[in-house]
Coordinates of C-alpha atoms in Angstrom, one line a residue:
X25 CA -17.1 -4.2 -8.9
X26 CA -16.0 -1.6 -11.5
X27 CA -13.9 1.4 -10.7
X28 CA -13.3 5.0 -12.1
X29 CA -10.8 8.2 -11.5
X30 CA -12.2 11.1 -10.0
X31 CA -12.2 14.4 -11.7
X32 CA -13.4 17.9 -10.9
X33 CA -16.7 19.7 -12.1
X34 CA -17.3 23.3 -12.1
X35 CA -17.2 24.0 -8.6
X36 CA -18.1 20.8 -7.7
X37 CA -15.3 18.0 -8.5
X38 CA -16.8 14.8 -9.2
X39 CA -15.9 11.8 -8.2
X40 CA -16.7 7.6 -9.1
X41 CA -19.4 7.5 -11.5
X42 CA -22.2 5.3 -10.5
X43 CA -22.0 1.6 -10.1
X44 CA -23.8 -1.3 -11.2
X45 CA -24.5 -4.4 -9.5
X46 CA -21.9 -4.2 -7.0
X47 CA -19.7 -3.7 -10.0
X48 CA -18.0 -0.3 -10.2
X49 CA -16.1 0.9 -13.2
X50 CA -12.8 2.8 -12.9
X51 CA -13.4 5.0 -16.5
X52 CA -10.4 5.4 -18.9
X53 CA -12.1 9.1 -19.4
X54 CA -12.2 11.8 -16.9
X55 CA -15.8 12.0 -15.9
X56 CA -17.7 14.9 -17.3
X57 CA -18.6 17.6 -14.5
X58 CA -21.6 20.1 -15.0
X59 CA -20.2 22.7 -17.2
X60 CA -16.3 23.7 -17.2
X61 CA -13.0 22.1 -16.3
X62 CA -11.5 20.1 -13.5
X63 CA -13.1 21.5 -10.1
X64 CA -15.3 23.8 -12.5
X65 CA -15.5 21.9 -15.8
X66 CA -16.9 19.4 -18.7
X67 CA -13.8 18.8 -20.3
X68 CA -13.1 14.8 -21.4
X69 CA -9.7 14.0 -21.3
X70 CA -8.4 10.5 -22.4
X71 CA -5.9 8.7 -20.3
X72 CA -2.6 8.1 -21.5
X73 CA -1.1 4.4 -21.8
X74 CA 1.7 3.4 -20.5
X75 CA 4.2 0.9 -22.0
X76 CA 4.5 -2.7 -20.8
X77 CA 8.2 -1.7 -19.3
X78 CA 7.0 1.6 -17.4
X79 CA 4.1 -0.5 -16.1
X80 CA 6.5 -2.9 -14.7
X81 CA 8.5 -0.7 -13.1
X82 CA 6.1 1.0 -11.4
X83 CA 4.8 -2.3 -9.5
X84 CA 8.2 -4.0 -8.9
X85 CA 10.4 -1.2 -7.2
X86 CA 9.0 0.4 -4.7
X87 CA 10.9 3.0 -3.1
X88 CA 13.4 2.3 -0.3
X89 CA 12.8 4.3 3.3
X90 CA 13.0 3.3 6.3
X91 CA 10.1 3.7 8.9
X92 CA 10.4 7.0 10.5
X93 CA 10.2 7.5 14.1
X94 CA 6.7 7.8 15.5
X95 CA 7.4 11.6 16.3
X96 CA 8.2 12.5 13.2
X97 CA 5.5 10.6 11.1
X98 CA 2.8 12.8 9.4
X99 CA -0.2 12.6 11.4
X100 CA -2.7 12.2 8.5
X101 CA -1.4 8.8 7.3
X102 CA -1.4 5.1 8.9
X103 CA 1.9 4.0 8.9
X104 CA 2.4 -0.4 8.3
X105 CA 5.8 -1.7 8.9
X106 CA 7.1 -4.3 6.0
X107 CA 7.7 -7.8 8.3
X108 CA 11.6 -9.0 7.8
X109 CA 11.6 -12.4 5.7
X110 CA 11.3 -15.5 7.1
X111 CA 12.6 -18.7 5.8
X112 CA 10.4 -21.6 6.2
X113 CA 13.2 -23.5 7.0
X114 CA 14.8 -22.8 10.0
X115 CA 12.2 -19.8 11.3
X116 CA 14.6 -17.1 11.5
X117 CA 14.4 -13.5 10.1
X118 CA 16.2 -11.9 7.3
X119 CA 16.3 -8.3 7.9
X120 CA 18.5 -5.2 8.1
X121 CA 20.4 -4.3 11.2
X122 CA 18.5 -3.6 14.3
X123 CA 17.8 -0.1 14.7
X124 CA 16.0 -0.5 17.8
X125 CA 17.8 -1.3 21.3
X126 CA 16.8 -4.3 23.3
X127 CA 15.2 -1.9 26.0
X128 CA 13.6 0.4 23.3
X129 CA 12.1 -3.6 21.9
X130 CA 11.4 -4.7 25.1
X131 CA 9.2 -1.3 25.6
X132 CA 7.1 -1.5 22.3
X133 CA 6.4 -4.8 22.9
X134 CA 5.0 -3.9 26.4
X135 CA 3.2 -1.2 24.9
X136 CA 1.3 -3.8 22.6
X137 CA 0.5 -6.0 25.1
X138 CA -1.0 -2.5 27.1
X139 CA -3.4 -2.2 24.0
X140 CA -4.5 -5.3 23.8
X141 CA -5.4 -5.2 27.2
X142 CA -7.3 -2.1 26.5
X143 CA -9.0 -3.9 23.8
X144 CA -7.3 -1.9 20.8
X145 CA -5.9 -5.4 19.2
X146 CA -5.4 -3.6 15.9
X147 CA -2.9 -0.8 17.1
X148 CA -1.3 -3.8 19.1
X149 CA -1.0 -6.0 16.3
X150 CA 0.8 -2.9 13.8
X151 CA 2.9 -2.1 16.4
X152 CA 4.5 -5.7 16.8
X153 CA 5.9 -5.2 12.9
X154 CA 7.1 -2.1 14.2
X155 CA 8.8 -4.2 17.0
X156 CA 10.2 -6.4 14.0
X157 CA 11.4 -3.6 11.4
X158 CA 13.9 -2.0 14.2
X159 CA 14.9 -5.3 16.1
X160 CA 14.2 -8.1 13.8
X161 CA 15.4 -11.0 16.3
X162 CA 13.1 -9.8 19.1
X163 CA 11.9 -13.1 20.7
X164 CA 8.7 -12.3 22.4
X165 CA 7.6 -10.7 18.8
X166 CA 9.0 -14.0 17.3
X167 CA 7.1 -16.0 19.2
X168 CA 3.8 -14.2 18.9
X169 CA 3.6 -13.4 15.1
X170 CA 5.7 -16.2 13.8
X171 CA 3.1 -18.1 12.1
X172 CA 1.7 -14.8 10.6
X173 CA 5.0 -13.9 9.5
X174 CA 5.4 -17.0 7.7
X175 CA 1.8 -16.7 6.0
X176 CA 2.7 -13.0 4.9
X177 CA 6.3 -13.5 3.4
X178 CA 7.4 -17.0 3.6
X179 CA 10.5 -16.9 1.8
X180 CA 12.2 -14.5 -0.8
X181 CA 12.1 -16.9 -3.8
X182 CA 11.6 -14.8 -7.1
X183 CA 8.1 -15.0 -8.3
X184 CA 7.9 -16.9 -11.6
X185 CA 5.5 -16.9 -14.3
X186 CA 4.8 -20.4 -15.8
X187 CA 3.2 -20.9 -19.2
X188 CA 0.0 -23.0 -19.6
X189 CA 0.1 -26.6 -21.4
X190 CA -3.5 -26.5 -21.6
X191 CA -6.6 -24.3 -22.8
X192 CA -7.9 -21.8 -20.6
X193 CA -11.9 -22.4 -20.9
X194 CA -13.4 -19.1 -19.1
X195 CA -11.6 -16.5 -21.5
X196 CA -10.9 -18.6 -24.7
X197 CA -7.1 -19.0 -24.3
X198 CA -5.6 -21.5 -26.1
X199 CA -2.7 -23.9 -24.8
X200 CA 0.9 -21.0 -24.8
X201 CA -1.7 -18.1 -24.6
X202 CA -1.8 -17.6 -21.2
X203 CA 0.6 -18.2 -18.3
X204 CA -0.1 -18.3 -14.2
X205 CA 1.7 -17.0 -11.3
X206 CA 1.2 -18.2 -7.7
X207 CA 2.1 -16.0 -5.0
X208 CA 1.2 -16.5 -1.4
X209 CA -2.2 -15.4 -1.5
X210 CA -2.8 -14.8 -5.1
X211 CA -3.1 -17.0 -8.2
X212 CA -2.5 -14.1 -11.1
X213 CA -3.4 -15.5 -14.5
X214 CA -3.6 -14.1 -18.0
X215 CA -2.6 -13.3 -21.3
X216 CA -0.5 -10.2 -20.2
X217 CA 3.5 -11.2 -20.4
X218 CA 5.3 -12.6 -17.7
X219 CA 6.8 -9.5 -16.5
X220 CA 3.2 -7.6 -16.3
X221 CA 1.8 -10.7 -14.4
X222 CA 4.8 -10.8 -12.1
X223 CA 4.4 -7.1 -11.3
X224 CA 0.8 -7.2 -10.7
X225 CA 1.2 -10.1 -8.3
X226 CA 4.0 -8.6 -6.2
X227 CA 1.8 -5.1 -6.0
X228 CA -1.3 -7.0 -4.4
X229 CA 0.8 -8.8 -2.5
X230 CA 1.8 -5.5 -0.8
X231 CA -1.7 -4.5 -0.6
X232 CA -2.4 -8.0 1.1
X233 CA 0.2 -6.9 3.4
X234 CA -1.3 -3.4 3.8
X235 CA -4.7 -4.7 4.1
X236 CA -4.2 -7.8 6.9
X237 CA -2.7 -4.5 9.2
X238 CA -5.2 -2.1 8.8
X239 CA -8.0 -4.2 8.9
X240 CA -6.8 -6.8 11.6
X241 CA -9.8 -6.2 14.2
X242 CA -11.9 -6.8 11.2
X243 CA -10.7 -10.3 10.1
X244 CA -9.2 -11.3 13.7
X245 CA -11.6 -12.6 16.5
X246 CA -11.3 -10.1 19.3
X247 CA -9.1 -11.7 21.9
X248 CA -6.7 -13.8 20.2
X249 CA -4.0 -11.4 20.0
X250 CA -4.5 -10.5 23.8
X251 CA -4.2 -14.2 24.5
X252 CA -1.2 -14.7 22.7
X253 CA 1.1 -11.3 24.1
X254 CA 0.2 -12.6 27.9
X255 CA 2.2 -15.7 26.8
X256 CA -0.4 -18.2 25.8
X257 CA 1.5 -19.0 22.2
X258 CA 1.5 -17.9 19.2
X259 CA -1.2 -15.9 17.1
X260 CA -2.1 -19.2 14.6
X261 CA -2.1 -18.3 11.1
X262 CA -3.1 -20.7 7.8
X263 CA -3.1 -19.4 4.6
X264 CA -6.9 -20.0 2.9
X265 CA -8.1 -20.2 -0.5
X266 CA -6.2 -17.9 -2.8
X267 CA -7.3 -14.9 -4.9
X268 CA -8.1 -14.9 -8.3
X269 CA -6.8 -12.1 -10.5
X270 CA -6.8 -11.9 -13.9
X271 CA -4.7 -9.5 -16.4
X272 CA -5.4 -9.2 -19.9
X273 CA -2.9 -8.4 -22.7
X274 CA -4.4 -4.8 -23.6
X275 CA -7.8 -2.6 -23.1
X276 CA -9.2 -4.4 -26.6
X277 CA -9.1 -7.9 -25.2
X278 CA -10.4 -7.1 -21.6
X279 CA -13.3 -5.5 -23.7
X280 CA -13.9 -8.2 -25.7
X281 CA -13.9 -11.0 -23.1
X282 CA -16.1 -9.5 -20.6
X283 CA -18.7 -7.2 -23.2
X284 CA -22.0 -8.6 -21.8
X285 CA -20.4 -10.2 -18.5
X286 CA -20.6 -6.6 -16.7
X287 CA -22.1 -3.4 -17.2
X288 CA -20.0 -0.3 -18.7
X289 CA -17.1 -2.6 -19.2
X290 CA -16.0 -0.6 -22.4
X291 CA -15.5 2.5 -19.6
X292 CA -13.9 0.5 -17.2
X293 CA -10.1 0.0 -15.9
X294 CA -10.7 -2.9 -13.6
X295 CA -13.8 -5.4 -12.2
X296 CA -14.4 -7.2 -9.4
X297 CA -17.1 -10.3 -9.7
X298 CA -17.9 -11.6 -6.4
X299 CA -19.7 -14.4 -8.3
X300 CA -16.8 -15.1 -9.9
X301 CA -14.3 -14.9 -7.0
X302 CA -12.1 -13.1 -9.7
X303 CA -10.7 -9.4 -10.0
X304 CA -9.9 -8.6 -13.7
X305 CA -7.8 -6.2 -15.3
X306 CA -5.7 -5.1 -18.3
X307 CA -1.9 -4.5 -18.8
X308 CA -0.5 -1.2 -20.1
X309 CA -2.6 1.4 -18.3
X310 CA -1.3 4.4 -16.0
X311 CA -4.5 4.1 -14.0
X312 CA -3.6 0.3 -13.5
X313 CA -2.3 1.0 -9.8
X314 CA -5.0 2.4 -8.3
X315 CA -7.7 0.2 -10.2
X316 CA -6.0 -2.9 -8.7
X317 CA -5.6 -1.6 -4.9
X318 CA -9.2 -0.6 -5.7
X319 CA -10.7 -3.6 -6.9
X320 CA -8.6 -6.0 -4.9
X321 CA -9.7 -4.2 -1.8
X322 CA -13.1 -5.3 -2.8
X323 CA -12.1 -8.7 -3.3
X324 CA -10.0 -9.2 0.3
X325 CA -13.1 -7.7 2.2
X326 CA -15.6 -10.1 0.3
X327 CA -13.8 -12.9 0.2
X328 CA -11.8 -12.8 3.5
X329 CA -14.7 -11.9 5.1
X330 CA -16.8 -15.1 3.3
X331 CA -19.9 -11.9 2.6
X332 CA -22.8 -13.5 1.3
X333 CA -24.8 -11.3 -1.3
X334 CA -23.6 -7.9 -1.8
X335 CA -22.3 -5.8 1.2
X336 CA -24.5 -2.6 1.1
X337 CA -27.5 -3.7 -0.3
X338 CA -29.7 -2.5 1.9
X339 CA -28.2 0.4 3.9
X340 CA -24.2 1.9 4.7
X341 CA -23.1 1.2 0.6
X342 CA -21.2 4.3 1.4
X343 CA -18.5 2.2 3.3
X344 CA -18.3 -0.4 0.5
X345 CA -17.0 2.2 -1.5
X346 CA -15.7 4.8 0.8
X347 CA -12.9 2.1 2.2
X348 CA -12.1 0.9 -1.2
X349 CA -11.1 4.6 -2.2
X350 CA -8.9 5.2 0.9
X351 CA -6.9 2.2 0.1
X352 CA -6.1 3.3 -3.4
X353 CA -3.8 5.9 -1.8
X354 CA -1.6 2.7 -0.5
X355 CA 2.4 4.3 -1.1
X356 CA 5.0 1.5 -0.7
X357 CA 8.7 2.7 0.5
X358 CA 9.7 -0.4 0.6
X359 CA 10.6 -0.8 4.4
X360 CA 6.8 0.5 5.1
X361 CA 3.7 1.2 3.5
X362 CA 1.4 4.1 4.1
X363 CA -2.4 4.9 3.8
X364 CA -4.1 8.2 3.5
X365 CA -2.3 11.8 3.8
X366 CA -3.4 15.1 3.6
X367 CA -2.6 14.9 0.0
X368 CA -4.4 11.7 -1.4
X369 CA -6.1 12.3 -4.3
X370 CA -9.6 11.2 -3.3
X371 CA -9.3 13.8 -0.2
X372 CA -8.8 16.8 -2.0
X373 CA -12.1 16.2 -4.0
X374 CA -14.3 15.4 -0.4
X375 CA -12.2 18.8 0.7
X376 CA -13.5 20.6 -2.0
X377 CA -17.0 19.8 -2.1
X378 CA -17.5 20.6 1.3
X379 CA -15.1 24.0 1.5
X380 CA -16.0 25.3 -1.6
X381 CA -18.7 23.4 -3.4
X382 CA -20.4 23.7 -0.1
X383 CA -21.8 20.5 0.1
X384 CA -22.2 17.9 2.1
X385 CA -24.8 15.0 2.4
X386 CA -26.1 14.4 6.0
X387 CA -24.5 11.8 7.4
X388 CA -27.9 10.4 8.5
X389 CA -29.3 10.2 5.1
X390 CA -26.1 8.7 3.6
X391 CA -26.1 5.8 5.8
X392 CA -29.4 4.9 4.8
X393 CA -28.8 4.2 1.1
X394 CA -28.3 1.0 0.1
X395 CA -26.4 0.1 -3.1
X396 CA -29.1 1.1 -5.5
X397 CA -30.5 4.1 -4.1
X398 CA -26.6 5.1 -3.9
X399 CA -25.8 4.6 -7.1
X400 CA -28.7 5.6 -9.0
X401 CA -29.1 9.4 -6.9
X402 CA -28.4 12.1 -8.7
X403 CA -25.4 13.6 -6.2
X404 CA -23.8 9.7 -6.4
X405 CA -20.3 11.7 -7.7
X406 CA -20.4 13.8 -4.5
X407 CA -21.6 10.9 -2.5
X408 CA -18.4 9.0 -3.7
X409 CA -16.0 11.7 -2.6
X410 CA -17.6 12.3 0.9
X411 CA -17.7 8.4 1.5
X412 CA -14.2 8.5 0.6
X413 CA -13.7 11.4 3.0
X414 CA -15.7 9.5 5.7
X415 CA -13.9 6.5 5.7
X416 CA -10.6 7.9 5.8
X417 CA -12.0 10.0 8.7
X418 CA -12.5 7.0 10.4
X419 CA -9.4 5.1 9.4
X420 CA -6.8 7.8 10.4
X421 CA -6.8 8.4 14.0
X422 CA -4.1 8.0 16.6
X423 CA -6.5 7.2 19.2
X424 CA -7.5 4.2 18.0
X425 CA -11.3 5.2 18.5
X426 CA -12.3 5.9 14.9
X427 CA -10.5 2.8 13.4
X428 CA -12.2 0.6 16.1
X429 CA -15.9 1.7 15.0
X430 CA -14.8 1.4 11.5
X431 CA -13.8 -2.2 12.1
X432 CA -17.1 -3.1 13.7
X433 CA -19.0 -1.5 11.2
X434 CA -17.2 -3.2 8.4
X435 CA -17.3 -6.9 9.8
X436 CA -21.0 -6.0 10.5
X437 CA -21.6 -5.0 7.0
X438 CA -20.0 -7.9 5.1
X439 CA -22.0 -10.1 7.8
X440 CA -25.3 -8.4 6.7
X441 CA -26.0 -7.4 10.1
X442 CA -25.2 -3.5 9.7
X443 CA -27.9 -0.7 10.3
X444 CA -27.8 3.1 9.6
X445 CA -27.9 4.0 13.0
X446 CA -24.6 2.1 14.1
X447 CA -22.1 5.0 13.3
X448 CA -23.7 7.0 15.2
X449 CA -24.2 5.0 18.0
X450 CA -20.4 3.5 17.8
X451 CA -18.9 7.0 18.2
X452 CA -21.5 7.7 21.0
X453 CA -22.3 11.4 19.2
X454 CA -25.1 13.0 17.6
X455 CA -24.9 13.5 14.0
X456 CA -24.3 17.2 13.9
X457 CA -21.2 16.6 16.5
X458 CA -20.0 13.3 13.8
X459 CA -20.6 16.6 10.5
X460 CA -18.3 18.9 13.0
X461 CA -15.0 16.6 13.4
X462 CA -15.4 15.2 9.8
X463 CA -15.2 19.2 8.7
X464 CA -12.5 19.7 10.7
X465 CA -10.4 16.6 9.9
X466 CA -11.1 17.9 6.5
X467 CA -9.3 21.3 7.0
X468 CA -5.9 21.3 5.3
X469 CA -3.3 23.1 7.4
X470 CA 0.4 24.6 6.9
X471 CA 1.8 22.3 9.5
X472 CA 0.7 18.8 7.5
X473 CA 1.9 20.7 4.5
X474 CA 5.8 21.9 6.3
X475 CA 6.0 18.1 8.0
X476 CA 5.6 16.0 4.5
X477 CA 5.6 18.1 1.2
X478 CA 2.9 16.6 -1.2
X479 CA 4.1 13.7 -3.6
X480 CA 5.9 14.6 -6.8
X481 CA 3.3 12.8 -9.1
X482 CA 0.6 14.8 -7.2
X483 CA -2.3 16.1 -9.6
X484 CA -4.5 18.2 -7.4
X485 CA -4.6 20.0 -4.1
X486 CA -7.2 21.4 -2.2
X487 CA -5.9 23.8 0.4
X488 CA -9.0 25.8 0.4
X489 CA -10.7 27.3 4.1
X490 CA -7.6 26.2 5.9
X491 CA -4.1 28.4 6.9
X492 CA -1.9 27.5 4.0
X493 CA -0.3 31.0 3.4
X494 CA 2.4 32.3 1.7
X495 CA 5.1 30.7 2.8
X496 CA 3.6 27.5 2.9
X497 CA 3.3 27.8 -0.9
X498 CA 6.3 29.3 -1.5
X499 CA 7.9 25.9 -0.1
X500 CA 6.0 24.1 -2.6
X501 CA 8.0 21.5 -4.6
X502 CA 7.8 21.4 -8.2
X503 CA 4.8 19.5 -8.9
X504 CA 5.2 18.9 -12.8
X505 CA 1.7 17.0 -13.0
X506 CA -0.4 19.3 -10.8
X507 CA -3.8 19.6 -12.6
X508 CA -5.7 21.9 -10.4
X509 CA -5.3 24.0 -7.3
X510 CA -7.5 25.2 -5.0
X511 CA -7.1 28.2 -2.7
X512 CA -10.2 29.7 -2.2
X513 CA -10.4 32.1 1.0
X514 CA -6.9 30.6 2.3
X515 CA -4.7 33.3 3.4
X516 CA -2.8 34.1 0.0
X517 CA -1.4 37.1 -1.6
X518 CA 0.4 38.0 -4.6
X519 CA 3.6 37.1 -3.2
X520 CA 2.9 33.3 -2.9
X521 CA 1.5 33.3 -6.2
X522 CA 4.7 34.3 -7.7
X523 CA 5.8 30.7 -7.7
X524 CA 3.0 29.5 -9.9
X525 CA 5.6 28.6 -12.6
X526 CA 6.7 25.3 -10.5
X527 CA 3.3 23.8 -11.5
X528 CA 3.5 24.0 -15.1
X529 CA 0.6 21.4 -16.3
X530 CA -1.8 23.4 -14.3
X531 CA -5.3 23.5 -16.1
X532 CA -7.6 25.0 -13.2
X533 CA -6.4 27.7 -10.4
X534 CA -9.0 29.1 -8.1
X535 CA -8.1 31.7 -5.9
X536 CA -11.6 33.2 -4.8
X537 CA -11.6 35.4 -1.7
X538 CA -7.9 35.7 -1.8
X539 CA -5.7 38.7 -1.4
X540 CA -4.8 38.5 -4.9
X541 CA -4.3 41.9 -7.3
X542 CA -3.5 42.9 -10.4
X543 CA 0.5 42.4 -9.3
X544 CA 0.4 38.8 -9.5
X545 CA -1.3 38.3 -13.0
X546 CA 1.2 38.6 -15.1
X547 CA 2.8 35.2 -13.0
X548 CA -0.6 33.4 -13.8
X549 CA -0.4 34.5 -17.4
X550 CA 2.7 32.3 -18.1
X551 CA 0.8 29.5 -16.7
X552 CA -0.4 28.7 -20.7
X553 CA -1.7 25.5 -19.8
X554 CA -4.9 27.2 -17.7
X555 CA -8.3 26.9 -18.7
X556 CA -10.1 27.8 -15.9
X557 CA -9.5 31.2 -13.3
X558 CA -11.0 32.0 -10.0
X559 CA -10.6 35.5 -9.3
X560 CA -14.2 36.1 -7.7
X561 CA -14.0 38.2 -4.6
X562 CA -10.0 39.5 -5.4
X563 CA -8.7 43.0 -6.1
X564 CA -8.3 42.5 -9.9
X565 CA -9.1 45.8 -11.8
X566 CA -10.1 46.2 -15.4
X567 CA -6.8 47.2 -16.6
X568 CA -5.3 44.3 -14.6
X569 CA -7.2 41.8 -17.2
X570 CA -5.6 43.0 -19.6
X571 CA -2.5 40.7 -18.8
X572 CA -4.5 37.7 -19.2
X573 CA -5.3 38.3 -22.7
X574 CA -2.6 36.3 -23.8
X575 CA -3.3 33.1 -22.0
X576 CA -4.3 30.7 -25.3
X577 CA -6.5 27.7 -23.1
X578 CA -8.3 30.1 -20.9
X579 CA -11.7 29.2 -21.4
X580 CA -13.6 29.8 -18.1
X581 CA -13.0 32.8 -15.8
X582 CA -14.9 33.7 -13.0
X583 CA -15.1 37.3 -11.9
X584 CA -17.9 37.2 -9.3
X585 CA -17.7 40.1 -6.8
X586 CA -15.0 42.0 -8.6
X587 CA -14.7 45.9 -9.3
X588 CA -14.6 44.9 -12.8
X589 CA -16.9 47.2 -14.7
X590 CA -18.1 47.5 -18.7
X591 CA -14.7 49.4 -19.7
X592 CA -13.6 45.4 -19.5
X593 CA -15.7 44.6 -22.3
X594 CA -13.1 45.1 -25.2
X595 CA -10.1 43.2 -23.1
X596 CA -12.6 40.2 -21.9
X597 CA -13.0 40.1 -25.9
X598 CA -9.6 39.9 -26.8
X599 CA -9.2 36.3 -25.0
X600 CA -8.3 34.1 -27.7
X601 CA -10.4 31.0 -26.2
X602 CA -12.7 32.2 -23.1
X603 CA -16.2 30.6 -23.8
X604 CA -17.6 31.6 -20.3
X605 CA -17.3 34.3 -17.3
X606 CA -19.1 34.8 -14.6
X607 CA -19.9 37.8 -13.4
X608 CA -22.2 38.1 -10.9
X609 CA -21.6 40.9 -8.3
X610 CA -19.5 43.1 -10.6
X611 CA -20.2 46.8 -11.7
X612 CA -21.0 45.5 -15.3
X613 CA -24.1 46.7 -16.2
X614 CA -26.7 44.4 -18.5
X615 CA -25.8 46.5 -21.6
X616 CA -22.2 45.6 -21.0
X617 CA -22.6 41.9 -20.4
X618 CA -25.1 41.6 -23.9
X619 CA -22.5 43.4 -25.7
X620 CA -19.7 41.0 -24.5
X621 CA -21.8 38.0 -25.3
X622 CA -22.3 39.3 -28.8
X623 CA -18.5 39.5 -29.4
X624 CA -17.8 36.4 -28.1
X625 CA -20.2 34.6 -29.8
X626 CA -18.5 36.7 -32.9
X627 CA -15.1 35.2 -32.4
X628 CA -16.5 31.6 -31.9
X629 CA -18.4 31.9 -35.1
X630 CA -15.1 33.0 -36.9

């Protein structure tokens, strides 16, 4: 598969580009939008390239934090405890000092037993790892998970890159031109540096750990954990065939070696070939993390589940891509991992489409689409956003009910036994009720933000149509990489917008339907990076617009349903970069609009 990065369009954020032949391309450029810029635009921006040392640092040095107590967790994330190291020699664990008392550990173990008895073996499996995170020597948990721990983290021996002494035939590398790293579940080969190969191996081993726990009910036969928890031995586990990952030295080599092998390879950042059983990438790109997580997720599902043919070729292709995009949100905190989150990048696009874009593909139509019809549909970008949102909705559910439905769907999908109606039947509700619950899941809430502020590297936030208010906005940390912010119809006023200088890279700001007045336009005018601004249905005036005339890069301005009239023509004509303006529902006459167009055209000619 090939992979690509999401980027907004004019009032309709774009998502992954169309995929070809079960191979999807993660584009190195921002996908073009309908007309304007990020959620509103058509600006194409090349991604920056990281040096090898920074790539290694990103992959090799996760943050280290202790697994939060259950009542202190963000409900929009799935938390996965990292298991302690296990010595192959004496089968003992090695971890930090216990944080759970013996009684607490016994209580959690009993909870896991009850969950398994109820058929919720996935939550039970994940809970056992939490027991070991807090009580590394808990005897009953070690009995059940012993073989699993040895498979997941057999020892703490450092990974080594071994230079080959023989030529590699597939990619034409000569002796000493390529290296190999063997980790517990992967063989990573390539012409990249030893440090880069090792960093990638570490990163995808962490992904394997997250995948193993998050999708236990997909790969494990039902009843095995329940029997083990009931006292009949351990959860037996062996390592199967390793997964092969290829890392080229740079993009040029990646393109040269794979051109003609995969479609759209020049625009891609990663490629999984099911027939070759290889996931292929190149070193030195900032999008490498997302590409790795996305493509190797495809690889794990396809190879661990023994898929024959292309999953989703007849129907339910949305889930093939949706679940891979959700796994892009994996964060490594050292002692635990998380998946999802209200601030996950893909979720912003799903939310934007539903609330601000007023676009939702009927579930009953989406599930009918196989790969070809999905990828060639004119609305494919919106479908990718919705697929990601729907997969997240199914996976992130504390009750465990939706994840069970998701597990059943994934198992059937990769066995070629899926059917379009299985989603509705599994959830036991009408399509209308499915949509209602999905929309409720997407709605942004200030309680979510208060519990866990957005990540420092957040690039986009869709806080539209929720209860995000002035106090919530004012409490946000400095987000130096925030590219677009959508506050459409949120209870935001001038007071909350006074802190916009904490988002110095902001290119797009959407304030439609907020209580914005002229008072905050001075603050907005200080954001020199701003390229698109939506002030529709606000209380801005002709006089206030003059404050924005000094914005050097503002190319798109939406003023629909405001009190703007013909007296604003001369002011708007002075905007140095203005190319597009929306004036529907304003008091400007046709004559005034025509004069403004002439003035802007003359300025563009000059």
